[in-house]
PDB file of C-alpha atoms and ligand atoms in Angstrom:
ATOM      1  CA  MET A 286      44.807   6.791  -5.191  1.00  0.00           C
ATOM      2  CA  HIS A 287      42.349   5.498  -3.711  1.00  0.00           C
ATOM      3  CA  LYS A 288      44.272   6.947   0.129  1.00  0.00           C
ATOM      4  CA  ILE A 289      44.803  10.544  -2.324  1.00  0.00           C
ATOM      5  CA  ALA A 290      40.984  10.919  -2.703  1.00  0.00           C
ATOM      6  CA  ILE A 291      39.727   9.414   1.056  1.00  0.00           C
ATOM      7  CA  ALA A 292      41.820  12.939   2.365  1.00  0.00           C
ATOM      8  CA  LEU A 293      40.582  15.245   0.018  1.00  0.00           C
ATOM      9  CA  VAL A 294      37.412  14.347   1.304  1.00  0.00           C
ATOM     10  CA  LEU A 295      38.273  14.119   4.432  1.00  0.00           C
ATOM     11  CA  THR A 296      40.270  17.629   4.065  1.00  0.00           C
ATOM     12  CA  LEU A 297      37.108  18.761   1.868  1.00  0.00           C
ATOM     13  CA  GLY A 298      34.483  18.187   4.414  1.00  0.00           C
ATOM     14  CA  SER A 299      36.266  19.694   8.026  1.00  0.00           C
ATOM     15  CA  LEU A 300      36.996  22.917   6.003  1.00  0.00           C
ATOM     16  CA  SER A 301      32.934  23.578   4.903  1.00  0.00           C
ATOM     17  CA  THR A 302      32.192  22.418   8.303  1.00  0.00           C
ATOM     18  CA  TRP A 303      34.577  24.856  10.545  1.00  0.00           C
ATOM     19  CA  ALA A 304      33.452  27.873   7.411  1.00  0.00           C
ATOM     20  CA  LYS A 305      30.188  29.264   8.185  1.00  0.00           C
ATOM     21  CA  PRO A 306      27.940  31.010   5.511  1.00  0.00           C
ATOM     22  CA  GLN A 307      25.676  33.403   6.428  1.00  0.00           C
ATOM     23  CA  THR A 308      23.183  35.232   4.231  1.00  0.00           C
ATOM     24  CA  VAL A 309      23.213  39.290   5.037  1.00  0.00           C
ATOM     25  CA  THR A 310      20.051  40.980   3.177  1.00  0.00           C
ATOM     26  CA  LEU A 311      21.227  44.705   3.052  1.00  0.00           C
ATOM     27  CA  ASN A 312      18.883  47.434   2.034  1.00  0.00           C
ATOM     28  CA  LEU A 313      19.890  50.235  -0.505  1.00  0.00           C
ATOM     29  CA  PRO A 314      18.040  52.983  -0.876  1.00  0.00           C
ATOM     30  CA  THR A 315      20.030  54.907  -2.809  1.00  0.00           C
ATOM     31  CA  MET A 316      19.131  52.588  -6.002  1.00  0.00           C
ATOM     32  CA  ASN A 317      17.944  55.052  -8.664  1.00  0.00           C
ATOM     33  CA  CYS A 318      18.140  52.763 -12.644  1.00  0.00           C
ATOM     34  CA  ALA A 319      18.553  49.642 -13.344  1.00  0.00           C
ATOM     35  CA  MET A 320      22.729  49.975 -13.417  1.00  0.00           C
ATOM     36  CA  CYS A 321      22.669  51.154  -9.777  1.00  0.00           C
ATOM     37  CA  PRO A 322      22.365  46.765  -9.112  1.00  0.00           C
ATOM     38  CA  VAL A 323      24.974  46.113 -11.786  1.00  0.00           C
ATOM     39  CA  THR A 324      27.678  47.928  -9.864  1.00  0.00           C
ATOM     40  CA  ILE A 325      26.879  47.055  -6.073  1.00  0.00           C
ATOM     41  CA  LYS A 326      26.552  43.060  -7.364  1.00  0.00           C
ATOM     42  CA  LYS A 327      30.537  43.920  -8.603  1.00  0.00           C
ATOM     43  CA  ALA A 328      31.417  45.940  -5.622  1.00  0.00           C
ATOM     44  CA  LEU A 329      29.911  43.242  -2.841  1.00  0.00           C
ATOM     45  CA  ASN A 330      31.278  39.764  -5.597  1.00  0.00           C
ATOM     46  CA  GLN A 331      35.048  41.089  -4.804  1.00  0.00           C
ATOM     47  CA  VAL A 332      35.365  40.682  -1.535  1.00  0.00           C
ATOM     48  CA  THR A 333      37.244  37.579  -0.087  1.00  0.00           C
ATOM     49  CA  GLY A 334      34.727  35.249   1.476  1.00  0.00           C
ATOM     50  CA  VAL A 335      31.438  36.752  -1.166  1.00  0.00           C
ATOM     51  CA  THR A 336      30.035  33.070  -2.146  1.00  0.00           C
ATOM     52  CA  LYS A 337      27.060  34.506  -4.226  1.00  0.00           C
ATOM     53  CA  VAL A 338      25.342  37.908  -4.383  1.00  0.00           C
ATOM     54  CA  GLU A 339      21.441  39.194  -5.744  1.00  0.00           C
ATOM     55  CA  VAL A 340      20.920  42.804  -5.899  1.00  0.00           C
ATOM     56  CA  SER A 341      16.824  43.281  -6.542  1.00  0.00           C
ATOM     57  CA  PHE A 342      16.338  46.769  -8.366  1.00  0.00           C
ATOM     58  CA  GLU A 343      12.230  46.382  -7.054  1.00  0.00           C
ATOM     59  CA  HIS A 344      12.895  46.259  -3.837  1.00  0.00           C
ATOM     60  CA  LYS A 345      16.595  48.249  -3.347  1.00  0.00           C
ATOM     61  CA  GLN A 346      17.794  45.143  -1.542  1.00  0.00           C
ATOM     62  CA  ALA A 347      21.037  42.976  -1.944  1.00  0.00           C
ATOM     63  CA  VAL A 348      21.234  39.829  -0.645  1.00  0.00           C
ATOM     64  CA  VAL A 349      24.627  38.269   0.139  1.00  0.00           C
ATOM     65  CA  THR A 350      26.166  35.446   1.134  1.00  0.00           C
ATOM     66  CA  PHE A 351      28.895  34.776   2.439  1.00  0.00           C
ATOM     67  CA  GLU A 352      31.755  33.014   4.577  1.00  0.00           C
ATOM     68  CA  ASP A 353      31.823  34.415   8.366  1.00  0.00           C
ATOM     69  CA  THR A 354      35.876  33.207   9.225  1.00  0.00           C
ATOM     70  CA  GLN A 355      36.967  36.055   5.996  1.00  0.00           C
ATOM     71  CA  THR A 356      34.737  38.656   5.514  1.00  0.00           C
ATOM     72  CA  SER A 357      31.630  40.500   8.298  1.00  0.00           C
ATOM     73  CA  ALA A 358      28.616  41.940   7.164  1.00  0.00           C
ATOM     74  CA  GLY A 359      30.436  45.299   8.171  1.00  0.00           C
ATOM     75  CA  LYS A 360      33.000  44.424   5.006  1.00  0.00           C
ATOM     76  CA  LEU A 361      29.787  44.295   2.729  1.00  0.00           C
ATOM     77  CA  ILE A 362      28.308  47.279   3.771  1.00  0.00           C
ATOM     78  CA  GLU A 363      31.666  49.463   3.937  1.00  0.00           C
ATOM     79  CA  ALA A 364      32.587  47.334   0.168  1.00  0.00           C
ATOM     80  CA  THR A 365      28.303  49.199  -1.228  1.00  0.00           C
ATOM     81  CA  THR A 366      29.523  52.290   0.588  1.00  0.00           C
ATOM     82  CA  ASN A 367      32.668  52.761  -1.450  1.00  0.00           C
ATOM     83  CA  ALA A 368      30.668  51.847  -4.783  1.00  0.00           C
ATOM     84  CA  GLY A 369      28.974  54.952  -3.646  1.00  0.00           C
ATOM     85  CA  TYR A 370      25.729  52.796  -2.019  1.00  0.00           C
ATOM     86  CA  PRO A 371      25.763  53.496   1.330  1.00  0.00           C
ATOM     87  CA  SER A 372      23.597  50.827   3.329  1.00  0.00           C
ATOM     88  CA  THR A 373      22.173  48.781   6.128  1.00  0.00           C
ATOM     89  CA  VAL A 374      21.812  44.978   7.889  1.00  0.00           C
ATOM     90  CA  VAL A 375      18.007  43.594   7.453  1.00  0.00           C
ATOM     91  CA  GLU A 376      18.085  40.522   8.247  1.00  0.00           C
ATOM     92  CA  THR A 377      21.339  37.859   9.890  1.00  0.00           C
ATOM     93  CA  GLU A 378      20.315  34.615   8.783  1.00  0.00           C
ATOM     94  CA  THR A 379      21.427  31.875  10.993  1.00  0.00           C
ATOM     95  CA  PRO A 380      21.083  28.216   9.453  1.00  0.00           C
TER      96      PRO A 380
HETATM   97 CU1   CU B 136      21.876  53.519 -11.376  1.00  0.00          CU
END
């Protein structure tokens, strides 16, 4: 029992160091009403590897956190474009 717990902690620990979470800010200039952020958030959350999405209608931007082993900024842009909102990357944060 004890050994299993230790093995699990080691596995989770090595996984989290292996997959690096990245945060990108996307410009979404075509947002034009209060429903847009809802649509965009839904589209981004459907992308594999995305762990957090915050959409600001006020700033016409989306802040997306994702695992860089599973997806990329290009895939996120593709997702918003497919939802009807072409986007561009504002900045990339590397912790
Ligand atoms: Cu809208």
